[in-house]
PDB file of C-alpha atoms and ligand atoms in Angstrom:
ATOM      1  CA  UNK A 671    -175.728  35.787   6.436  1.00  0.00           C
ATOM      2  CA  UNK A 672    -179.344  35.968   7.079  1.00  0.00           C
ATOM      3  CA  UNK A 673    -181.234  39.284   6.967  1.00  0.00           C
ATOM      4  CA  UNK A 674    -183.500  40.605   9.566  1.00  0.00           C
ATOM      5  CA  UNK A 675    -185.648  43.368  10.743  1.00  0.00           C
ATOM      6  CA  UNK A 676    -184.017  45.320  13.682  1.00  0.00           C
ATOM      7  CA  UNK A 677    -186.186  45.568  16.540  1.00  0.00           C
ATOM      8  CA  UNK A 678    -187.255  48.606  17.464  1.00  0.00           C
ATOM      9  CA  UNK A 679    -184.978  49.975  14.542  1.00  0.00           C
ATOM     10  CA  UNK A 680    -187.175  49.941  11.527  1.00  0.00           C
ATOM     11  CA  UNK A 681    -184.260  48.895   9.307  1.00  0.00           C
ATOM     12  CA  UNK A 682    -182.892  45.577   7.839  1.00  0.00           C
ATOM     13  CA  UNK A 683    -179.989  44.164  10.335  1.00  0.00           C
ATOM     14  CA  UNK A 684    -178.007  41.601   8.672  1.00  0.00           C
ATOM     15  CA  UNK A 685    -177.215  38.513  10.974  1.00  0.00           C
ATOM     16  CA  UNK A 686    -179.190  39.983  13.551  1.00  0.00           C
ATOM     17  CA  UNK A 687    -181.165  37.694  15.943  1.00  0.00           C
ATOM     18  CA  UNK A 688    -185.077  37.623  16.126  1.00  0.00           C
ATOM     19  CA  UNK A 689    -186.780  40.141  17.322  1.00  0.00           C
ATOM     20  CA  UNK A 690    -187.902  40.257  21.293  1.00  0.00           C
ATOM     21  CA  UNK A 691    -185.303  37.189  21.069  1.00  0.00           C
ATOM     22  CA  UNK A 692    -184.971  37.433  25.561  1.00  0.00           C
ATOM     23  CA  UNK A 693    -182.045  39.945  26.867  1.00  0.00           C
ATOM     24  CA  UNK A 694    -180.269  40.607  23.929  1.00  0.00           C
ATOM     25  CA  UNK A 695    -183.424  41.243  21.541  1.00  0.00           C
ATOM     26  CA  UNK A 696    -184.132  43.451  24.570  1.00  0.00           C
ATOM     27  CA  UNK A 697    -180.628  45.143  24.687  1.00  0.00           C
ATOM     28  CA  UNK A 698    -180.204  45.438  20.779  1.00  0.00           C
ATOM     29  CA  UNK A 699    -183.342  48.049  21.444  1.00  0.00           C
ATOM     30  CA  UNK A 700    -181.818  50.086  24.681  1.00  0.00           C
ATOM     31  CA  UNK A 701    -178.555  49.989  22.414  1.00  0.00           C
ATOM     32  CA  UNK A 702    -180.335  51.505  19.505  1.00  0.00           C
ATOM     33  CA  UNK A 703    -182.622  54.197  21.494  1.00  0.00           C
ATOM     34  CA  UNK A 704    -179.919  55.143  23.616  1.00  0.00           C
ATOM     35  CA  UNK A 705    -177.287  56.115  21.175  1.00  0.00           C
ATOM     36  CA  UNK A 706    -180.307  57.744  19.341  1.00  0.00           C
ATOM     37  CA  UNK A 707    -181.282  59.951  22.517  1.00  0.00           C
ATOM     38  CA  UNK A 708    -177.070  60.554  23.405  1.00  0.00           C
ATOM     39  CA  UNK A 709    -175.047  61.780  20.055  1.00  0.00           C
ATOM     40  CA  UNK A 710    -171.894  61.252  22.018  1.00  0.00           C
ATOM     41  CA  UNK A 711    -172.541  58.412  24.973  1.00  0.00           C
ATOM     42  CA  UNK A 712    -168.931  58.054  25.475  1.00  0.00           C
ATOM     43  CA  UNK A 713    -167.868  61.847  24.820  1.00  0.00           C
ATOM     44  CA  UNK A 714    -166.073  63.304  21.585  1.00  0.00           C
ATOM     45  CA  UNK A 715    -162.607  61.434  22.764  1.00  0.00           C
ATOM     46  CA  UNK A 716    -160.942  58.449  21.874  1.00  0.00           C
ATOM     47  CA  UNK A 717    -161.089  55.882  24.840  1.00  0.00           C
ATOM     48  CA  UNK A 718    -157.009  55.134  26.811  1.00  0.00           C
ATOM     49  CA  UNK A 719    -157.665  51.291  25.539  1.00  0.00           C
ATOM     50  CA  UNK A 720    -158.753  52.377  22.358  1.00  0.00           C
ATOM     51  CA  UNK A 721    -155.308  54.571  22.058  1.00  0.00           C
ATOM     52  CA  UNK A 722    -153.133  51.567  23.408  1.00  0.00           C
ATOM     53  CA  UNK A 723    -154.477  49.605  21.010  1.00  0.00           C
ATOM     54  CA  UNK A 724    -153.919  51.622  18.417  1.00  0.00           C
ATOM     55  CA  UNK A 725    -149.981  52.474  19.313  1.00  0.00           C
ATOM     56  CA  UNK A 726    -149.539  48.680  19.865  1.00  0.00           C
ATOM     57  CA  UNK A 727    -151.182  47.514  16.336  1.00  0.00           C
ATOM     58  CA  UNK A 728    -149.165  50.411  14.639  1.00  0.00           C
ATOM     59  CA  UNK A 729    -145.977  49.336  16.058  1.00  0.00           C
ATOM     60  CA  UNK A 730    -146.654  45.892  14.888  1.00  0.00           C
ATOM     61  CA  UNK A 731    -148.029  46.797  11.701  1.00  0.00           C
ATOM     62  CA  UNK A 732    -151.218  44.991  12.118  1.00  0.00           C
ATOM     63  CA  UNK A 733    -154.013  45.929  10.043  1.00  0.00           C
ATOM     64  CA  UNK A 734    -156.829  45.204   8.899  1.00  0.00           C
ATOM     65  CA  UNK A 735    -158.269  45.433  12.488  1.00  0.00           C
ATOM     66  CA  UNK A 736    -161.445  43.852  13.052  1.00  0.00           C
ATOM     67  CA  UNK A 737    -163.468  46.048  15.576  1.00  0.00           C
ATOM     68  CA  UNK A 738    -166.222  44.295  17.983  1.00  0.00           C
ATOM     69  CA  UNK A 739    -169.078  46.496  19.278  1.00  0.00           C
ATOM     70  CA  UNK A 740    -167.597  49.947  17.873  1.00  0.00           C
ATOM     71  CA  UNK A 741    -170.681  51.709  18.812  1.00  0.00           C
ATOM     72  CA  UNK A 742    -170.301  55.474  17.639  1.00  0.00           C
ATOM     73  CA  UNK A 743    -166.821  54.797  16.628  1.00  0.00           C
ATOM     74  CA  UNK A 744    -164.803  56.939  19.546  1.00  0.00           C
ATOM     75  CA  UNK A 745    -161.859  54.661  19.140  1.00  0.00           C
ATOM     76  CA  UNK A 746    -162.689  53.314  15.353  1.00  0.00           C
ATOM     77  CA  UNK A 747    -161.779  57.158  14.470  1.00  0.00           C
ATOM     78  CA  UNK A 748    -158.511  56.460  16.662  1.00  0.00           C
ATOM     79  CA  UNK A 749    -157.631  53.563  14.731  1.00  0.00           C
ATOM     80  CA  UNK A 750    -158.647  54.962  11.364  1.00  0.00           C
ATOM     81  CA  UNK A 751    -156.388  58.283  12.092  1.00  0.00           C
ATOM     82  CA  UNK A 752    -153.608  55.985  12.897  1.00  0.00           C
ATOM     83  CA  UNK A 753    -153.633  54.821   9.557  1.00  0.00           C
ATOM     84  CA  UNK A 754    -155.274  51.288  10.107  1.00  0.00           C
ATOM     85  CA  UNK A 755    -157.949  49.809   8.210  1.00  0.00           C
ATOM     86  CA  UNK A 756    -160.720  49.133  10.503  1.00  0.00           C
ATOM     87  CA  UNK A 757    -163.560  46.829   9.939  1.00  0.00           C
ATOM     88  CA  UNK A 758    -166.614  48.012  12.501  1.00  0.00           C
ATOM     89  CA  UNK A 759    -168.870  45.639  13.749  1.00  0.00           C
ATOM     90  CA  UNK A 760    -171.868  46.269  16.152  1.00  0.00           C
ATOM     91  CA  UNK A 761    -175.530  45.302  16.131  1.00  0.00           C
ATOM     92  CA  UNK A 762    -176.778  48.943  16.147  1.00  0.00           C
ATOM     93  CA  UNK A 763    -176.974  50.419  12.701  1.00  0.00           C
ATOM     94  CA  UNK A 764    -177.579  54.309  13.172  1.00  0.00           C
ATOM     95  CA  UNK A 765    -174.381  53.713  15.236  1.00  0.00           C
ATOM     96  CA  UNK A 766    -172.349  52.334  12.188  1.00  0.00           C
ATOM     97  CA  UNK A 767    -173.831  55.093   9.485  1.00  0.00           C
ATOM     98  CA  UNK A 768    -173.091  57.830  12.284  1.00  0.00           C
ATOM     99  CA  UNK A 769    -168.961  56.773  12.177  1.00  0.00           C
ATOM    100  CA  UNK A 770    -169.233  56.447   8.538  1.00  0.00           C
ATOM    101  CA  UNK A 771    -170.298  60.070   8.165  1.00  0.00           C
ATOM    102  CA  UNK A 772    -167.603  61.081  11.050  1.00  0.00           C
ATOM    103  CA  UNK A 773    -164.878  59.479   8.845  1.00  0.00           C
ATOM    104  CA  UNK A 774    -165.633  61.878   6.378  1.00  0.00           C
ATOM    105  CA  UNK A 775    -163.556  61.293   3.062  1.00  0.00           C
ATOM    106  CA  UNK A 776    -160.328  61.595   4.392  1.00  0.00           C
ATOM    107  CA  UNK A 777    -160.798  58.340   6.634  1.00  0.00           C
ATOM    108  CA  UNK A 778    -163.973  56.578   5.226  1.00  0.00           C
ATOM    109  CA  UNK A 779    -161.339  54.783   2.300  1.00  0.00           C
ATOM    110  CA  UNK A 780    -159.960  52.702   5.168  1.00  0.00           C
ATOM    111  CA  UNK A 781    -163.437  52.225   6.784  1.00  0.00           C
ATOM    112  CA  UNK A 782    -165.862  48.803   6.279  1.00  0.00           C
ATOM    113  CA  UNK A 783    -168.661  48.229   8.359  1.00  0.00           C
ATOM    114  CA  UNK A 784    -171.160  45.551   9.098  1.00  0.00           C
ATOM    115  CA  UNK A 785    -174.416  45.133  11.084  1.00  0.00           C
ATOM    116  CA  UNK A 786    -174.207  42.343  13.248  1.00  0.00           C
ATOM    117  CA  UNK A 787    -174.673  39.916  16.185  1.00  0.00           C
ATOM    118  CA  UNK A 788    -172.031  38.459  17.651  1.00  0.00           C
ATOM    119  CA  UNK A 789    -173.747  35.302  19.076  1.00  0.00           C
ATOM    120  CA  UNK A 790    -173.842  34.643  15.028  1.00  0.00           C
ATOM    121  CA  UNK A 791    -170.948  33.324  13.392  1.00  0.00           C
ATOM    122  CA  UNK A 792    -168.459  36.352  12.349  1.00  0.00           C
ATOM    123  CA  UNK A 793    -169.444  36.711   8.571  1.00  0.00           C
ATOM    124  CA  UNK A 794    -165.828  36.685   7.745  1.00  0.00           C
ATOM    125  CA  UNK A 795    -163.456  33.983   6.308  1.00  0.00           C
ATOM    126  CA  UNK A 796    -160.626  32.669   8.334  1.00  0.00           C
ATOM    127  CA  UNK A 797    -157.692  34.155   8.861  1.00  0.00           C
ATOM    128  CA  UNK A 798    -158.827  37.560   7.517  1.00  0.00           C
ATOM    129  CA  UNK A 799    -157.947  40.192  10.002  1.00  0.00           C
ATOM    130  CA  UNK A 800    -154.616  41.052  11.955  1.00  0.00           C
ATOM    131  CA  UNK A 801    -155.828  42.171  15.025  1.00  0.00           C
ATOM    132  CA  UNK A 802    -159.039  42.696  16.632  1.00  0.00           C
ATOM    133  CA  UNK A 803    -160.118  45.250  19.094  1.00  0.00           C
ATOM    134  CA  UNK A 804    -162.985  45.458  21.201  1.00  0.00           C
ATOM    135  CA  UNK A 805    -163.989  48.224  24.602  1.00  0.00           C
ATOM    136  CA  UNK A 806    -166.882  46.743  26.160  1.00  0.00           C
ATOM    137  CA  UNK A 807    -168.648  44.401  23.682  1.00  0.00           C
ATOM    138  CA  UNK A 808    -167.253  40.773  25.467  1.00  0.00           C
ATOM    139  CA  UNK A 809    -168.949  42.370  28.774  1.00  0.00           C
ATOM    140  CA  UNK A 810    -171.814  42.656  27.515  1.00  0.00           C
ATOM    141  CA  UNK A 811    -175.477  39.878  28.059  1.00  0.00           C
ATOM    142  CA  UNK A 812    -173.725  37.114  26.258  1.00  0.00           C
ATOM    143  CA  UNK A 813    -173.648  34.132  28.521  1.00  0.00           C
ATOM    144  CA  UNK A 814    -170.073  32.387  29.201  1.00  0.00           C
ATOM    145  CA  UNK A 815    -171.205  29.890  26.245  1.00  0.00           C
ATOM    146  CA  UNK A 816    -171.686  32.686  23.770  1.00  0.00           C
ATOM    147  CA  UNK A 817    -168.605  34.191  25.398  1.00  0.00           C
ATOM    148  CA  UNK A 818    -166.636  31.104  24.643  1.00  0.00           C
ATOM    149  CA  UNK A 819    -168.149  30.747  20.634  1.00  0.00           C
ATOM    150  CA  UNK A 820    -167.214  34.573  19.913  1.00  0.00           C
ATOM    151  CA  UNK A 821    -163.411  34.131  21.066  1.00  0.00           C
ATOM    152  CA  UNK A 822    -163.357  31.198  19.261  1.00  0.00           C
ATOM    153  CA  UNK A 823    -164.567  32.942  16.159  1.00  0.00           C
ATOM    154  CA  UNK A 824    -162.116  35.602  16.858  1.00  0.00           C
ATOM    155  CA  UNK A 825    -159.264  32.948  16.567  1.00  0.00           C
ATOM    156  CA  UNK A 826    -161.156  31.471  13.494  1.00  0.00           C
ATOM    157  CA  UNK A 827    -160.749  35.185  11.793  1.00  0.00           C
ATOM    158  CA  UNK A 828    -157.036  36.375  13.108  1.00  0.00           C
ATOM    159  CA  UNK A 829    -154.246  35.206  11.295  1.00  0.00           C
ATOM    160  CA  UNK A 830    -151.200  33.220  13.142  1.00  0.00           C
ATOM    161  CA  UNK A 831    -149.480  36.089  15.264  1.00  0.00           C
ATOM    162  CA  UNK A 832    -152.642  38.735  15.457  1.00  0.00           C
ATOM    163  CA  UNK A 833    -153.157  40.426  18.578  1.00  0.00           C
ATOM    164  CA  UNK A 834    -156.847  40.621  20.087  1.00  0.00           C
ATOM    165  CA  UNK A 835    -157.019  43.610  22.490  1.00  0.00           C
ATOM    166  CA  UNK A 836    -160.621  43.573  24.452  1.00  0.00           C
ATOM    167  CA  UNK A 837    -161.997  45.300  27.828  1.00  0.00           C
ATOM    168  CA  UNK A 838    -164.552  44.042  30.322  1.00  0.00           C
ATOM    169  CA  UNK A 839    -165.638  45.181  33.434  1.00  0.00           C
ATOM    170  CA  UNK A 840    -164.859  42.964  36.663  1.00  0.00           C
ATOM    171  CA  UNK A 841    -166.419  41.214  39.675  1.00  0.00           C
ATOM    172  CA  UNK A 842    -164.386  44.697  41.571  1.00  0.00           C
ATOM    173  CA  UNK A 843    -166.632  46.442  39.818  1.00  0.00           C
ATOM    174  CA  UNK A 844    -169.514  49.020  42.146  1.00  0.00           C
ATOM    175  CA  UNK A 845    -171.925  47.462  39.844  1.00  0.00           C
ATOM    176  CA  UNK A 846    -171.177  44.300  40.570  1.00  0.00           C
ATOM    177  CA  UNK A 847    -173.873  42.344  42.540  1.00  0.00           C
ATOM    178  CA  UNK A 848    -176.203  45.489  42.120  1.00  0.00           C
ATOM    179  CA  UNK A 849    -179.658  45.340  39.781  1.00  0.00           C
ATOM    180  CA  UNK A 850    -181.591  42.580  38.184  1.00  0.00           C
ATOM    181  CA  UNK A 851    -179.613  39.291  38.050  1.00  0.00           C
ATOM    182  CA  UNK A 852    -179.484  37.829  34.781  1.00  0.00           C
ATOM    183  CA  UNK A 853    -177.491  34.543  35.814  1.00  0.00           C
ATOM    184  CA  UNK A 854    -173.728  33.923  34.809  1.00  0.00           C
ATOM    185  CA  UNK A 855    -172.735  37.024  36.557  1.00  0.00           C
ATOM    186  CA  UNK A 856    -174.627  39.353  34.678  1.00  0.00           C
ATOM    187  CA  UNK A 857    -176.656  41.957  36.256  1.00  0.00           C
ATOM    188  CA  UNK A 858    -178.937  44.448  34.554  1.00  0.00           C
ATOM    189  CA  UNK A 859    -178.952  48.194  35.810  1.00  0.00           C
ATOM    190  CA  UNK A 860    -180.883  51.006  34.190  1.00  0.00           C
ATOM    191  CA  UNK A 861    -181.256  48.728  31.650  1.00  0.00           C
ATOM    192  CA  UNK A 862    -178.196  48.211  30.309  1.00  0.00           C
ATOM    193  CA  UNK A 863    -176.818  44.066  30.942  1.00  0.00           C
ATOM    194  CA  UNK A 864    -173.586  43.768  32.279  1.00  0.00           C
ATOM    195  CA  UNK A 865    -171.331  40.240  32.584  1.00  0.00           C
ATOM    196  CA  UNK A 866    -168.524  40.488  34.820  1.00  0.00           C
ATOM    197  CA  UNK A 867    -165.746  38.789  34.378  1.00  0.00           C
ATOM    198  CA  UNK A 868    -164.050  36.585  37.052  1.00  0.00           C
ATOM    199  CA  UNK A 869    -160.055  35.535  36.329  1.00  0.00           C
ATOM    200  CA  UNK A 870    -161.177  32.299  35.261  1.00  0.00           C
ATOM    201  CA  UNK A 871    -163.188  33.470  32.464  1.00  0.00           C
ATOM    202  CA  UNK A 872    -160.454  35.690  31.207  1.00  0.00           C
ATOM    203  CA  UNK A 873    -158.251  32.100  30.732  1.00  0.00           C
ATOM    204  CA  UNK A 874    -160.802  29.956  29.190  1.00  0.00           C
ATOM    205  CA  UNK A 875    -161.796  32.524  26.697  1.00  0.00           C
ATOM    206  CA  UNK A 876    -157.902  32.741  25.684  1.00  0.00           C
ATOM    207  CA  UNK A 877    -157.694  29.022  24.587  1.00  0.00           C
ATOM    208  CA  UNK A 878    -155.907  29.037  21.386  1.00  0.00           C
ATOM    209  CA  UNK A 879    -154.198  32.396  22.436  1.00  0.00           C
ATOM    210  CA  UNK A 880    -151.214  33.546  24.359  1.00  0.00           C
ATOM    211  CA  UNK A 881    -152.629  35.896  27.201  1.00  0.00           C
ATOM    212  CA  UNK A 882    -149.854  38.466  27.039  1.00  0.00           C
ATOM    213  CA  UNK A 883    -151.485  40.997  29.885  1.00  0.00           C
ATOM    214  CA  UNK A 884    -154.365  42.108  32.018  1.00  0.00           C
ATOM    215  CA  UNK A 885    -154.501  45.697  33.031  1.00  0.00           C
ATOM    216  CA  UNK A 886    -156.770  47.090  35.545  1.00  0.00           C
ATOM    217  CA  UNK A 887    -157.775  50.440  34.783  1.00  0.00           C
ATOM    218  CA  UNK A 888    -161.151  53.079  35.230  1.00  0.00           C
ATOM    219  CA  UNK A 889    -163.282  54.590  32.914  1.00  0.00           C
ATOM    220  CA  UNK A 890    -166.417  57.172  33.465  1.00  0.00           C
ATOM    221  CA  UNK A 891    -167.715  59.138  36.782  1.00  0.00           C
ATOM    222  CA  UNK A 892    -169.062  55.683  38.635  1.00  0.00           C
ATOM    223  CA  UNK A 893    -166.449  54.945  37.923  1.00  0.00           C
ATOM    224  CA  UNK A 894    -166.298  51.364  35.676  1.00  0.00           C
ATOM    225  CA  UNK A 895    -163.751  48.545  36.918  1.00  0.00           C
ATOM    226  CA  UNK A 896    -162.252  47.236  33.831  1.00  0.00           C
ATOM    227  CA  UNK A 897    -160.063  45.100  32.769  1.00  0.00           C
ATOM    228  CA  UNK A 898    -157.895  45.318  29.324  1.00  0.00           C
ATOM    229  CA  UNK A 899    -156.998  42.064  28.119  1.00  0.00           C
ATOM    230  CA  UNK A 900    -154.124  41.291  25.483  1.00  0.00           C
ATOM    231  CA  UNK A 901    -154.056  37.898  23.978  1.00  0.00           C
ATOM    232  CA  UNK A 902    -152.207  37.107  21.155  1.00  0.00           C
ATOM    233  CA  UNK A 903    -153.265  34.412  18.661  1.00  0.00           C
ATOM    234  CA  UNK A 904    -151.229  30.862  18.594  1.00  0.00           C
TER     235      UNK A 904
HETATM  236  C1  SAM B 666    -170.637  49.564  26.092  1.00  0.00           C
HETATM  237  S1  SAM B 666    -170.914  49.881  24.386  1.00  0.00           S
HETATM  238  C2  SAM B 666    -169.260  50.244  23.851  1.00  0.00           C
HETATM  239  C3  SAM B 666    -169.200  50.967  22.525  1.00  0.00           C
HETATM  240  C4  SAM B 666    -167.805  51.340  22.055  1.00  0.00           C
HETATM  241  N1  SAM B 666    -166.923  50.192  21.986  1.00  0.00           N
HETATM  242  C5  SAM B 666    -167.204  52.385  22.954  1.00  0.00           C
HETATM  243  O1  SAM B 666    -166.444  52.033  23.869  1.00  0.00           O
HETATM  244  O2  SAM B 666    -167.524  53.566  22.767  1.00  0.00           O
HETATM  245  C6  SAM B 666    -171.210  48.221  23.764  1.00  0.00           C
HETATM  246  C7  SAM B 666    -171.490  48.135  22.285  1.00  0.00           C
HETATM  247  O3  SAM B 666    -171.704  46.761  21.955  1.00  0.00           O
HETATM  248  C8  SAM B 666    -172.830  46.649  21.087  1.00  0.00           C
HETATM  249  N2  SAM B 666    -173.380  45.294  21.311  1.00  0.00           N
HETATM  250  C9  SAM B 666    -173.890  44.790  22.454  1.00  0.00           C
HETATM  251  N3  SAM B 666    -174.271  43.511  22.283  1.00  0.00           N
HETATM  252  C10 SAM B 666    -173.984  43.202  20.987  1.00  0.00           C
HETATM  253  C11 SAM B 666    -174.159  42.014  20.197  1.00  0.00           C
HETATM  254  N4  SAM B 666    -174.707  40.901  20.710  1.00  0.00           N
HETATM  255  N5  SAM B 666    -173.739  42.035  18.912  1.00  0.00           N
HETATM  256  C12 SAM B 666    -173.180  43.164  18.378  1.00  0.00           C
HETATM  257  N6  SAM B 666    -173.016  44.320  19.074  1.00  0.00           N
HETATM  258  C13 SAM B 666    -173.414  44.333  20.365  1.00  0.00           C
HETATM  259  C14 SAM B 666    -173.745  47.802  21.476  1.00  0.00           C
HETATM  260  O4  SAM B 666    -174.608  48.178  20.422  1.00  0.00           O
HETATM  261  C15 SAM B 666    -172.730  48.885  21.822  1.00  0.00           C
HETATM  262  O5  SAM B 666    -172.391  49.629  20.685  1.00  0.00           O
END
């Protein structure tokens, strides 16, 4: 795993891609400078994925859970306080330090986290993880191709049986259409890049997996058009 300087960040981000690398250089920065200007983005509460997830991998006794893009840990502190171990990955390292200090002691013991980009390989071996869990990371500017890598290296890193539980928002989403078109059905508003997610995308990232469900729900005041999608690992 290679190390490099964060941009904008001032601080060593393993993994992470060059600096002022096109959109996602540019998003790693409005990730880090917004969660530095907003303590809570998301509010104080655990997200209604983030709880489903965490009932379903408890039932199941699946843990350790791999988490993709746990930003300031709303649902990571679910997961931890539902006894899981939780593994937190996102590219935005004030984020990470910020959930490790909201752990505290009592839930820090069951905590890992790692600074990373997911168009880079997952720095883990296969097979490692029992579940993964992810609210808004696969919906973020990765292109279909990058799309199609990371749930591939999400099967590489789940063991026979795991569960992956991620969100995206949808092409029935307000947003959808609106703002600076990036291509491959991702638009940039306010500065924040956005890839909605057609049916057809939802199948060809589950090659390799069952896909068990796909919710609809809504999350926030615009309000988001999401999706939750349950796939379960062949
Ligand atoms: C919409 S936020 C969701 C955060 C968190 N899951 C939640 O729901 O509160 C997306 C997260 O993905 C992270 N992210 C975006 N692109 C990433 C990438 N290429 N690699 C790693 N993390 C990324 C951002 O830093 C941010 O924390």
């Amino acid at each position: 795993m290679s190390e490099r300087r964060a941009p904008g960040a001032g601080r060593l981000v393993a993994g992470a891609a060059p600096a002022g690398e096109g959109a996602i250089g540019d998003q790693q920065r409005h990730w880090v400078e917004t969660f530095a200007a907003n303590a809570e983005m998301y509010g104080p509460e655990s997200s209604e994925p983030g709880r489903h997830a965490a009932g379903l991998f408890v039932a199941e006794g699946l843990s350790p859970v791999l988490e993709l893009g746990a930003g300031q840990g709303r649902d990571t502190l679910e997961l931890l306080r539902r006894g899981l171990e939780v593994h937190a990955l996102d590219f935005a390292p004030d984020a990470l330090a910020g959930i490790a200090a909201l752990a505290g002691p009592g839930l820090a013991g069951r905590l890992r986290t790692t600074v990373h980009d997911v168009r880079l390989a997952l720095p883990f071996a296969e097979r490692s993880f029992d579940a993964c869990y992810s609210h808004m990371l696969f919906t973020m500017a990765l292109t279909t191709e990058e799309l199609e890598t990371l749930a591939g290296e999400v099967h590489r890193v789940l063991r026979p049986g795991g569960l992956c539980i991620y969100t995206v928002r949808h092409t029935g989403d307000a947003h959808y259409g609106a703002g600076r078109s990036l291509g491959d059905d991702r638009y940039e508003n306010g500065g924040f890049a956005v890839h909605f997610f057609d049916r057809p995308l939802v199948e060809r990232l589950a090659a390799g997996f069952e896909l068990e469900d796909v919710t609809a729900f809504e999350e926030g005041g615009l309000p988001r058009r999401l999706w939750r999608v349950t796939m379960r690992r062949r």
